[in-house]
Tab-separated table of C-alpha atoms and ligand atoms in Angstrom:
chain	number	residue	atom	x	y	z
I	22	UNK	CA	-12.351	24.119	-7.475
I	23	UNK	CA	-12.919	24.731	-11.173
I	24	UNK	CA	-11.986	21.404	-12.763
I	25	UNK	CA	-14.354	18.490	-12.298
I	26	UNK	CA	-12.330	15.566	-10.967
I	27	UNK	CA	-15.320	13.356	-10.264
I	28	UNK	CA	-14.570	10.894	-13.043
I	29	UNK	CA	-11.009	10.499	-11.797
I	30	UNK	CA	-12.194	9.930	-8.224
I	31	UNK	CA	-14.794	7.414	-9.405
I	32	UNK	CA	-12.171	5.558	-11.441
I	33	UNK	CA	-10.014	5.420	-8.317
I	34	UNK	CA	-12.860	3.836	-6.368
I	35	UNK	CA	-13.414	6.840	-4.105
I	36	UNK	CA	-16.745	6.974	-2.263
I	37	UNK	CA	-17.994	10.263	-3.724
I	38	UNK	CA	-20.660	10.915	-1.117
I	39	UNK	CA	-18.287	10.690	1.822
I	40	UNK	CA	-15.629	12.519	-0.162
I	41	UNK	CA	-17.939	15.466	-0.919
I	42	UNK	CA	-18.778	15.789	2.766
I	43	UNK	CA	-15.073	15.809	3.668
I	44	UNK	CA	-14.132	18.465	1.091
I	45	UNK	CA	-17.024	20.726	2.085
I	46	UNK	CA	-16.049	20.512	5.757
I	47	UNK	CA	-12.377	21.116	4.936
I	48	UNK	CA	-13.129	24.224	2.927
I	49	UNK	CA	-15.130	25.729	5.837
I	50	UNK	CA	-12.391	24.936	8.357
I	51	UNK	CA	-9.712	26.385	6.083
I	52	UNK	CA	-11.626	29.594	5.669
I	53	UNK	CA	-12.011	29.978	9.417
I	54	UNK	CA	-8.493	28.943	10.404
I	55	UNK	CA	-6.357	30.243	7.532
I	56	UNK	CA	-8.135	32.802	5.407
I	57	UNK	CA	-9.123	34.815	8.479
I	58	UNK	CA	-5.443	35.617	9.190
I	59	UNK	CA	-4.232	39.152	8.489
I	60	UNK	CA	-1.092	40.279	6.659
I	61	UNK	CA	-0.052	36.852	5.386
I	62	UNK	CA	2.886	36.598	2.969
I	63	UNK	CA	1.758	36.576	-0.670
I	64	UNK	CA	3.631	33.282	-1.140
I	65	UNK	CA	0.970	31.577	0.982
I	66	UNK	CA	-1.354	32.017	-1.991
I	67	UNK	CA	0.172	28.871	-3.474
I	68	UNK	CA	-0.745	26.927	-0.342
I	69	UNK	CA	-4.285	28.326	-0.335
I	70	UNK	CA	-4.571	27.001	-3.873
I	71	UNK	CA	-3.126	23.602	-2.889
I	72	UNK	CA	-5.620	23.143	-0.058
I	73	UNK	CA	-8.496	24.406	-2.240
I	74	UNK	CA	-7.495	21.793	-4.819
I	75	UNK	CA	-6.354	19.190	-2.317
I	76	UNK	CA	-7.535	16.099	-4.192
I	77	UNK	CA	-7.228	17.587	-7.681
I	78	UNK	CA	-4.092	18.391	-9.633
I	79	UNK	CA	-1.661	16.482	-7.410
I	80	UNK	CA	-3.749	13.306	-7.578
I	81	UNK	CA	-4.044	13.802	-11.329
I	82	UNK	CA	-0.252	14.076	-11.592
I	83	UNK	CA	0.232	10.876	-9.607
I	84	UNK	CA	-2.349	9.100	-11.700
I	85	UNK	CA	-0.622	10.225	-14.875
I	86	UNK	CA	2.690	8.916	-13.534
I	87	UNK	CA	0.953	5.621	-12.787
I	88	UNK	CA	-0.526	5.472	-16.298
I	89	UNK	CA	2.978	6.105	-17.660
I	90	UNK	CA	4.249	3.120	-15.679
I	91	UNK	CA	5.653	4.744	-12.505
I	92	UNK	CA	4.733	3.454	-9.073
I	93	UNK	CA	3.256	5.540	-6.273
I	94	UNK	CA	4.442	4.637	-2.778
I	95	UNK	CA	2.456	5.916	0.196
I	96	UNK	CA	3.969	6.410	3.647
I	97	UNK	CA	2.913	7.464	7.156
I	98	UNK	CA	6.199	8.073	8.913
I	99	UNK	CA	9.361	10.110	8.402
I	100	UNK	CA	11.425	6.940	8.850
I	101	UNK	CA	10.615	5.719	5.338
I	102	UNK	CA	13.440	7.019	3.104
I	103	UNK	CA	12.011	9.033	0.199
I	104	UNK	CA	15.465	8.944	-1.448
I	105	UNK	CA	15.204	5.248	-2.270
I	106	UNK	CA	11.699	5.579	-3.705
I	107	UNK	CA	12.719	8.522	-5.907
I	108	UNK	CA	15.915	6.785	-7.053
I	109	UNK	CA	13.746	4.017	-8.509
I	110	UNK	CA	11.688	6.599	-10.438
I	111	UNK	CA	8.757	5.930	-8.121
I	112	UNK	CA	6.932	8.701	-6.265
I	113	UNK	CA	6.676	8.948	-2.494
I	114	UNK	CA	3.559	10.489	-1.025
I	115	UNK	CA	3.120	11.109	2.679
I	116	UNK	CA	-0.478	10.310	3.566
I	117	UNK	CA	-2.503	12.704	5.658
I	118	UNK	CA	-4.165	11.324	8.730
I	119	UNK	CA	-5.195	14.421	10.609
I	120	UNK	CA	-8.965	14.548	10.442
I	121	UNK	CA	-11.727	13.406	12.745
I	122	UNK	CA	-13.871	12.735	9.686
I	123	UNK	CA	-12.527	9.207	9.135
I	124	UNK	CA	-12.231	8.277	12.830
I	125	UNK	CA	-15.790	6.940	13.452
I	126	UNK	CA	-15.439	4.597	10.462
I	127	UNK	CA	-12.181	3.237	11.839
I	128	UNK	CA	-13.790	2.725	15.247
I	129	UNK	CA	-16.153	0.192	13.674
I	130	UNK	CA	-13.094	-2.052	13.383
I	131	UNK	CA	-10.283	-0.786	15.624
I	132	UNK	CA	-10.454	-0.291	19.409
I	133	UNK	CA	-11.650	3.219	20.305
I	134	UNK	CA	-8.741	3.733	22.671
I	135	UNK	CA	-6.313	3.953	19.758
I	136	UNK	CA	-4.610	7.215	18.794
I	137	UNK	CA	-6.483	9.468	16.349
I	138	UNK	CA	-3.665	9.382	13.802
I	139	UNK	CA	-3.929	5.618	13.494
I	140	UNK	CA	-7.730	5.653	13.347
I	141	UNK	CA	-7.824	8.516	10.864
I	142	UNK	CA	-5.442	6.791	8.440
I	143	UNK	CA	-7.238	3.451	8.714
I	144	UNK	CA	-10.657	5.102	8.266
I	145	UNK	CA	-9.516	6.787	5.056
I	146	UNK	CA	-8.802	3.414	3.451
I	147	UNK	CA	-11.790	1.651	4.949
I	148	UNK	CA	-14.185	4.350	3.719
I	149	UNK	CA	-12.406	4.809	0.357
I	150	UNK	CA	-12.211	8.541	1.075
I	151	UNK	CA	-8.638	9.432	0.164
I	152	UNK	CA	-7.656	9.465	-3.532
I	153	UNK	CA	-3.952	9.432	-2.569
I	154	UNK	CA	-4.336	6.049	-0.883
I	155	UNK	CA	-6.409	4.835	-3.801
I	156	UNK	CA	-3.731	5.944	-6.290
I	157	UNK	CA	-0.880	4.246	-4.445
I	158	UNK	CA	0.512	0.859	-5.451
I	159	UNK	CA	2.041	0.169	-2.056
I	160	UNK	CA	1.704	1.528	1.472
I	161	UNK	CA	4.910	1.368	3.490
I	162	UNK	CA	4.287	1.063	7.207
I	163	UNK	CA	6.757	0.795	10.087
I	164	UNK	CA	7.056	-0.671	13.545
I	165	UNK	CA	7.477	2.629	15.374
I	166	UNK	CA	4.595	2.078	17.787
I	167	UNK	CA	2.462	-0.912	18.700
I	168	UNK	CA	-0.841	0.667	17.640
I	169	UNK	CA	0.403	1.415	14.140
I	170	UNK	CA	2.156	-1.910	13.823
I	171	UNK	CA	-1.000	-3.897	14.541
I	172	UNK	CA	-3.225	-1.554	12.514
I	173	UNK	CA	-1.007	-2.132	9.467
I	174	UNK	CA	-1.702	-5.876	9.721
I	175	UNK	CA	-5.411	-5.174	9.296
I	176	UNK	CA	-4.827	-2.461	6.689
I	177	UNK	CA	-2.978	-5.132	4.699
I	178	UNK	CA	-6.337	-6.847	4.156
I	179	UNK	CA	-7.420	-3.832	2.097
I	180	UNK	CA	-4.248	-2.629	0.349
I	181	UNK	CA	-0.768	-3.924	-0.584
I	182	UNK	CA	1.507	-3.121	2.316
I	183	UNK	CA	5.155	-3.496	3.282
I	184	UNK	CA	6.505	-2.981	6.790
I	185	UNK	CA	9.932	-1.617	7.709
I	186	UNK	CA	11.227	-2.636	11.110
I	187	UNK	CA	12.463	0.469	12.913
I	188	UNK	CA	14.651	-0.480	15.892
I	189	UNK	CA	13.871	0.860	19.355
I	190	UNK	CA	17.466	1.482	20.400
I	191	UNK	CA	20.448	3.208	18.802
I	192	UNK	CA	23.137	0.649	19.629
I	193	UNK	CA	25.466	-0.859	16.994
I	194	UNK	CA	23.247	-3.937	16.889
I	195	UNK	CA	20.228	-1.755	16.133
I	196	UNK	CA	22.168	0.237	13.541
I	197	UNK	CA	23.049	-3.004	11.747
I	198	UNK	CA	19.432	-4.116	11.833
I	199	UNK	CA	18.295	-0.788	10.408
I	200	UNK	CA	20.943	-0.908	7.667
I	201	UNK	CA	19.560	-4.344	6.761
I	202	UNK	CA	16.029	-2.907	6.673
I	203	UNK	CA	17.073	-0.006	4.436
I	204	UNK	CA	18.843	-2.422	2.071
I	205	UNK	CA	15.822	-4.745	1.980
I	206	UNK	CA	13.582	-1.743	1.294
I	207	UNK	CA	15.718	-0.841	-1.716
I	208	UNK	CA	15.161	-4.346	-3.074
I	209	UNK	CA	11.395	-4.153	-2.483
I	210	UNK	CA	11.193	-0.820	-4.308
I	211	UNK	CA	13.370	-2.067	-7.175
I	212	UNK	CA	11.079	-5.068	-7.599
I	213	UNK	CA	7.933	-2.934	-7.449
I	214	UNK	CA	9.206	-0.311	-9.884
I	215	UNK	CA	11.268	-2.691	-12.040
I	216	UNK	CA	13.989	-0.055	-11.917
I	217	UNK	CA	17.457	-0.498	-10.515
I	218	UNK	CA	18.643	1.956	-7.855
I	219	UNK	CA	22.032	3.001	-9.230
I	220	UNK	CA	24.729	5.193	-7.665
I	221	UNK	CA	23.841	8.089	-9.966
I	222	UNK	CA	20.105	7.823	-9.401
I	223	UNK	CA	20.531	7.607	-5.651
I	224	UNK	CA	22.986	10.532	-5.617
I	225	UNK	CA	20.432	12.687	-7.465
I	226	UNK	CA	17.645	11.647	-5.099
I	227	UNK	CA	19.786	12.314	-2.001
I	228	UNK	CA	20.612	15.787	-3.298
I	229	UNK	CA	16.957	16.498	-4.150
I	230	UNK	CA	15.589	15.459	-0.749
I	231	UNK	CA	18.410	17.358	0.978
I	232	UNK	CA	17.420	20.452	-1.013
I	233	UNK	CA	13.884	20.116	0.339
I	234	UNK	CA	15.342	19.868	3.854
I	235	UNK	CA	17.534	22.933	3.202
I	236	UNK	CA	14.528	24.925	1.997
I	237	UNK	CA	12.483	24.011	5.083
I	238	UNK	CA	15.443	24.771	7.350
I	239	UNK	CA	15.671	28.172	5.693
I	240	UNK	CA	11.974	28.805	6.315
I	241	UNK	CA	12.241	27.761	9.960
I	242	UNK	CA	15.240	30.055	10.436
I	243	UNK	CA	13.053	33.024	9.506
I	244	UNK	CA	10.813	32.154	12.469
I	245	UNK	CA	13.666	33.019	14.825
I	246	UNK	CA	13.126	36.700	13.979
I	247	UNK	CA	11.259	39.109	16.234
I	248	UNK	CA	8.622	40.048	15.166
I	249	UNK	CA	7.847	36.750	13.455
I	250	UNK	CA	7.311	37.234	9.692
I	251	UNK	CA	4.775	34.411	9.254
I	252	UNK	CA	2.350	32.627	11.528
I	253	UNK	CA	2.930	29.193	13.024
I	254	UNK	CA	-0.184	28.004	11.242
I	255	UNK	CA	1.261	28.993	7.865
I	256	UNK	CA	4.634	27.401	8.604
I	257	UNK	CA	2.907	24.192	9.709
I	258	UNK	CA	0.909	24.103	6.491
I	259	UNK	CA	4.054	24.483	4.378
I	260	UNK	CA	5.571	21.446	6.116
I	261	UNK	CA	2.375	19.413	5.837
I	262	UNK	CA	2.141	20.073	2.091
I	263	UNK	CA	5.820	19.112	1.626
I	264	UNK	CA	4.891	15.524	2.476
I	265	UNK	CA	2.888	14.970	-0.671
I	266	UNK	CA	3.830	17.660	-3.165
I	267	UNK	CA	6.262	17.095	-6.021
I	268	UNK	CA	9.704	17.512	-4.430
I	269	UNK	CA	11.174	19.964	-6.994
I	270	UNK	CA	8.054	22.156	-6.891
I	271	UNK	CA	8.075	22.093	-3.094
I	272	UNK	CA	11.694	23.323	-3.028
I	273	UNK	CA	10.915	26.111	-5.458
I	274	UNK	CA	7.763	27.272	-3.619
I	275	UNK	CA	9.375	27.183	-0.182
I	276	UNK	CA	12.410	29.152	-1.417
I	277	UNK	CA	10.147	31.734	-3.111
I	278	UNK	CA	8.259	32.118	0.158
I	279	UNK	CA	11.567	32.452	2.021
I	280	UNK	CA	12.688	35.300	-0.308
I	281	UNK	CA	9.549	37.212	0.595
I	282	UNK	CA	9.645	36.404	4.290
I	283	UNK	CA	13.321	37.367	4.584
I	284	UNK	CA	12.591	40.756	3.030
I	285	UNK	CA	9.804	41.152	5.591
I	286	UNK	CA	12.352	40.561	8.330
I	287	UNK	CA	14.665	43.179	6.788
I	288	UNK	CA	11.867	45.745	6.937
I	289	UNK	CA	10.701	44.680	10.420
I	290	UNK	CA	7.307	43.508	9.151
I	291	UNK	CA	5.701	40.866	11.370
I	292	UNK	CA	2.373	39.050	11.640
I	293	UNK	CA	2.211	39.340	15.425
I	294	UNK	CA	3.410	42.086	17.767
I	295	UNK	CA	7.078	41.757	18.747
I	296	UNK	CA	6.060	41.054	22.356
I	297	UNK	CA	3.617	38.216	21.559
I	298	UNK	CA	4.474	35.115	23.658
I	299	UNK	CA	6.628	32.781	21.567
I	300	UNK	CA	5.658	29.123	21.778
I	301	UNK	CA	7.474	25.904	20.876
I	302	UNK	CA	5.157	22.939	20.302
I	303	UNK	CA	6.802	19.591	20.975
I	304	UNK	CA	5.461	16.072	20.606
I	305	UNK	CA	3.214	14.078	18.274
I	306	UNK	CA	3.056	15.070	14.603
I	307	UNK	CA	0.150	17.123	13.249
I	308	UNK	CA	-0.949	15.654	9.937
I	309	UNK	CA	-3.009	17.829	7.622
I	310	UNK	CA	-5.658	19.171	8.482
I	311	UNK	CA	-4.842	19.044	12.197
I	312	UNK	CA	-4.438	22.783	12.874
I	313	UNK	CA	-6.373	22.790	16.143
I	314	UNK	CA	-3.685	23.630	18.704
I	315	UNK	CA	-1.939	26.230	16.531
I	316	UNK	CA	-5.270	27.935	15.939
I	317	UNK	CA	-6.130	28.029	19.629
I	318	UNK	CA	-2.713	29.435	20.557
I	319	UNK	CA	-2.552	32.015	17.796
I	320	UNK	CA	-6.099	33.277	18.325
I	321	UNK	CA	-5.229	33.662	22.016
I	322	UNK	CA	-2.447	36.129	21.181
I	323	UNK	CA	0.588	33.801	21.162
I	324	UNK	CA	2.684	32.859	18.159
I	325	UNK	CA	4.017	29.384	17.461
I	326	UNK	CA	7.647	29.827	16.375
I	327	UNK	CA	8.744	26.198	16.080
I	328	UNK	CA	7.483	22.602	16.114
I	329	UNK	CA	9.732	19.912	17.560
I	330	UNK	CA	7.821	17.134	15.823
I	331	UNK	CA	7.751	15.055	12.658
I	332	UNK	CA	5.700	17.798	11.004
I	333	UNK	CA	8.449	20.172	12.100
I	334	UNK	CA	12.156	19.965	12.825
I	335	UNK	CA	12.369	16.158	12.936
I	336	UNK	CA	11.326	16.076	9.269
I	337	UNK	CA	14.155	18.164	7.883
I	338	UNK	CA	16.973	18.424	10.452
I	339	UNK	CA	20.146	16.614	9.413
I	340	UNK	CA	21.116	16.012	5.808
I	341	UNK	CA	22.200	12.764	4.199
I	342	UNK	CA	25.916	13.066	3.283
I	343	UNK	CA	26.132	13.497	-0.493
I	344	UNK	CA	29.553	11.936	-1.016
I	345	UNK	CA	28.710	8.205	-0.985
I	346	UNK	CA	30.670	6.542	-3.802
I	347	UNK	CA	28.826	3.207	-3.904
I	348	UNK	CA	25.189	2.247	-3.400
I	349	UNK	CA	26.176	0.539	-0.149
I	350	UNK	CA	27.855	3.709	1.168
I	351	UNK	CA	24.863	5.787	0.137
I	352	UNK	CA	22.465	3.386	1.882
I	353	UNK	CA	24.599	3.532	5.022
I	354	UNK	CA	24.535	7.335	4.903
I	355	UNK	CA	20.750	7.207	4.538
I	356	UNK	CA	20.392	4.690	7.368
I	357	UNK	CA	22.558	6.786	9.708
I	358	UNK	CA	20.731	10.021	8.944
I	359	UNK	CA	17.317	8.493	9.581
I	360	UNK	CA	18.454	7.085	12.910
I	361	UNK	CA	19.043	10.669	14.033
I	362	UNK	CA	15.248	11.198	14.135
I	363	UNK	CA	14.469	11.404	17.828
I	364	UNK	CA	11.059	9.712	17.880
I	365	UNK	CA	9.658	8.664	21.251
I	366	UNK	CA	9.656	5.052	20.014
I	367	UNK	CA	13.370	4.948	20.986
I	368	UNK	CA	14.695	4.067	24.389
I	369	UNK	CA	16.464	5.997	25.686
I	370	UNK	CA	15.642	9.098	23.670
I	371	UNK	CA	17.455	11.789	25.627
I	372	UNK	CA	18.659	13.476	22.425
I	373	UNK	CA	15.096	14.719	21.990
I	374	UNK	CA	15.281	16.454	25.371
I	375	UNK	CA	18.522	18.147	24.316
I	376	UNK	CA	16.841	19.227	21.077
I	377	UNK	CA	13.915	20.803	22.912
I	378	UNK	CA	16.193	22.857	25.178
I	379	UNK	CA	18.366	23.904	22.208
I	380	UNK	CA	15.315	24.955	20.167
I	381	UNK	CA	13.945	26.978	23.096
I	382	UNK	CA	17.166	29.015	23.068
I	383	UNK	CA	17.483	29.325	19.267
I	384	UNK	CA	13.890	30.472	18.742
I	385	UNK	CA	13.771	32.691	21.864
I	386	UNK	CA	10.843	30.667	23.184
I	387	UNK	CA	8.791	31.902	26.164
I	388	UNK	CA	6.957	28.636	26.781
I	389	UNK	CA	6.704	25.047	25.533
I	390	UNK	CA	3.435	23.264	24.817
I	391	UNK	CA	3.921	19.513	24.905
I	392	UNK	CA	1.342	17.947	22.640
I	393	UNK	CA	0.476	14.318	22.588
I	394	UNK	CA	-2.316	12.600	20.834
I	395	UNK	CA	-4.622	10.825	23.241
I	396	UNK	CA	-3.657	7.139	23.637
I	397	UNK	CA	-0.134	7.783	22.329
I	398	UNK	CA	1.773	6.149	25.174
I	399	UNK	CA	5.299	6.802	23.941
I	400	UNK	CA	4.935	10.599	23.835
I	401	UNK	CA	2.770	10.705	26.972
I	402	UNK	CA	5.391	8.848	28.986
I	403	UNK	CA	8.281	10.791	27.509
I	404	UNK	CA	6.508	13.997	28.570
I	405	UNK	CA	7.543	13.163	32.155
I	406	UNK	CA	11.193	13.636	31.180
I	407	UNK	CA	10.394	16.714	29.104
I	408	UNK	CA	8.660	18.208	32.141
I	409	UNK	CA	11.677	17.513	34.375
I	410	UNK	CA	14.266	19.017	32.048
I	411	UNK	CA	12.204	22.127	31.357
I	412	UNK	CA	11.583	22.636	35.093
I	413	UNK	CA	15.353	22.369	35.626
I	414	UNK	CA	15.947	24.970	32.902
I	415	UNK	CA	13.179	27.243	34.246
I	416	UNK	CA	11.142	27.064	31.021
I	417	UNK	CA	7.319	27.152	31.390
I	418	UNK	CA	5.511	24.063	30.090
I	419	UNK	CA	1.904	23.239	29.316
I	420	UNK	CA	1.046	19.595	28.705
I	421	UNK	CA	-1.820	18.979	26.305
I	422	UNK	CA	-3.392	15.668	25.415
I	423	UNK	CA	-5.988	15.851	22.700
I	424	UNK	CA	-7.536	14.173	19.684
I	425	UNK	CA	-8.998	15.418	16.406
I	426	UNK	CA	-12.505	16.180	17.688
I	427	UNK	CA	-13.732	19.647	18.668
I	428	UNK	CA	-15.093	18.464	21.992
I	429	UNK	CA	-12.233	19.773	24.111
I	430	UNK	CA	-11.694	23.098	22.309
I	431	UNK	CA	-13.365	25.171	25.066
I	432	UNK	CA	-11.336	23.469	27.779
I	433	UNK	CA	-8.112	23.842	25.794
I	434	UNK	CA	-8.768	27.549	25.271
I	435	UNK	CA	-9.155	28.043	29.015
I	436	UNK	CA	-5.909	26.213	29.756
I	437	UNK	CA	-4.018	28.058	26.993
I	438	UNK	CA	-5.285	31.437	28.236
I	439	UNK	CA	-4.126	30.636	31.785
I	440	UNK	CA	-0.724	29.504	30.485
I	441	UNK	CA	-0.203	32.657	28.418
I	442	UNK	CA	-1.273	34.782	31.358
I	443	UNK	CA	1.400	33.096	33.455
I	444	UNK	CA	4.062	33.647	30.761
I	445	UNK	CA	3.169	37.321	30.341
I	446	UNK	CA	3.563	38.053	34.055
D	9	BJ8	S1	9.028	9.106	13.623
D	9	BJ8	S2	6.489	10.433	15.756
D	9	BJ8	S3	5.985	10.018	12.254
D	9	BJ8	S4	6.213	7.199	14.459
D	9	BJ8	S5	0.936	9.526	17.693
D	9	BJ8	S6	0.833	6.667	15.567
D	9	BJ8	S7	3.620	7.186	17.792
D	9	BJ8	S8	0.368	6.272	19.020
D	9	BJ8	S9	3.167	9.212	14.681
D	9	BJ8	FE1	5.339	9.209	14.310
D	9	BJ8	FE2	7.213	8.230	12.739
D	9	BJ8	FE3	7.687	8.602	15.342
D	9	BJ8	FE4	7.471	10.655	13.731
D	9	BJ8	FE5	1.839	5.851	17.367
D	9	BJ8	FE6	1.869	7.964	18.951
D	9	BJ8	FE7	-0.150	7.609	17.312
D	9	BJ8	FE8	2.253	8.233	16.371
């Protein structure tokens, strides 16, 4: 990193000592996990730069927006509609919560038997480690799972917070409740930003966020090729960065990468041999810098071709219809689209099972790895149904439960090796 951002971080109240330790550790991990890969697309250079500058330029941009009077709205879940935030000239930023670094701090307050994603996000605020949190004017939480819901109550003692109630069913009653929540959220954001969400503004924002979804869909489509033109690790990183990058820049970078990757497909250039076992990972999201499972799989000779998760297909599948003629119609379109996210917080959630089977076929998958973060009860319990449907379809499955620490890496490698051996037979 060439620019010295220390003054900015200090002004934001970041604990520089802890922050230095985090950035040093991240740079070592990135080198080992990412820069060691061979034959990566040139377009990944942008993402190498972004990670190398992870708390630099983007934070500076957000801070400048804030100085100019815009509001920064931080989120943890794909249920919070970016469209509404953007339509009010505010900036959404998806917070990362994928590192073990902030977990011990969180455990001083929260129960240890809480999922790593919850502890990691809480620890970032508690330890004043993340400049994105520090820059934000409001954190928007949700009621998707009990652990998060109760953590947000405590997080509210440290930062302004607003909670959206996500229903647990997809009945008409639940749809009406969710429409009410989306409408109330618009009012909260209008009040925060002091900007009205108009039909024109919302139409522009819907189109912009859809364009990001289209770009990511395009990238994922390239992973259906054999041989695969980019690694699962690289594709995961592109999605992770999309959560906090400027939306227009994200669209442009992803499409540039797609141009290159599509020409690789045309010339038969791949990053793994054509016969490498093709893996679908399904389950809990992997927030940056949680690259553990992808790294284990891809250094064992497999290639991850798709993620059925909120840092994968659930983030960008389904567009918001762009033809709403009134704000109410647009909000209904937004509400309906977001209810198509098949998170395990819903009961029943059989659409997710259908998605997994469909993705296995579309991406020519040889085996599924079901991933759930330790202490995440919704995904752990839903794995029972995933196991049944995949057994019925004759698709091999490996169930992994893990956290952000390195303690189980050896054991995971052994299990992954055995699974790949079984697939190859
Ligand atoms: S829409 S998956 S991003 S809630 S892993 S904190 S569920 S105990 S992250 Fe998620 Fe939204 Fe659903 Fe997606 Fe709780 Fe489970 Fe932890 Fe989780």
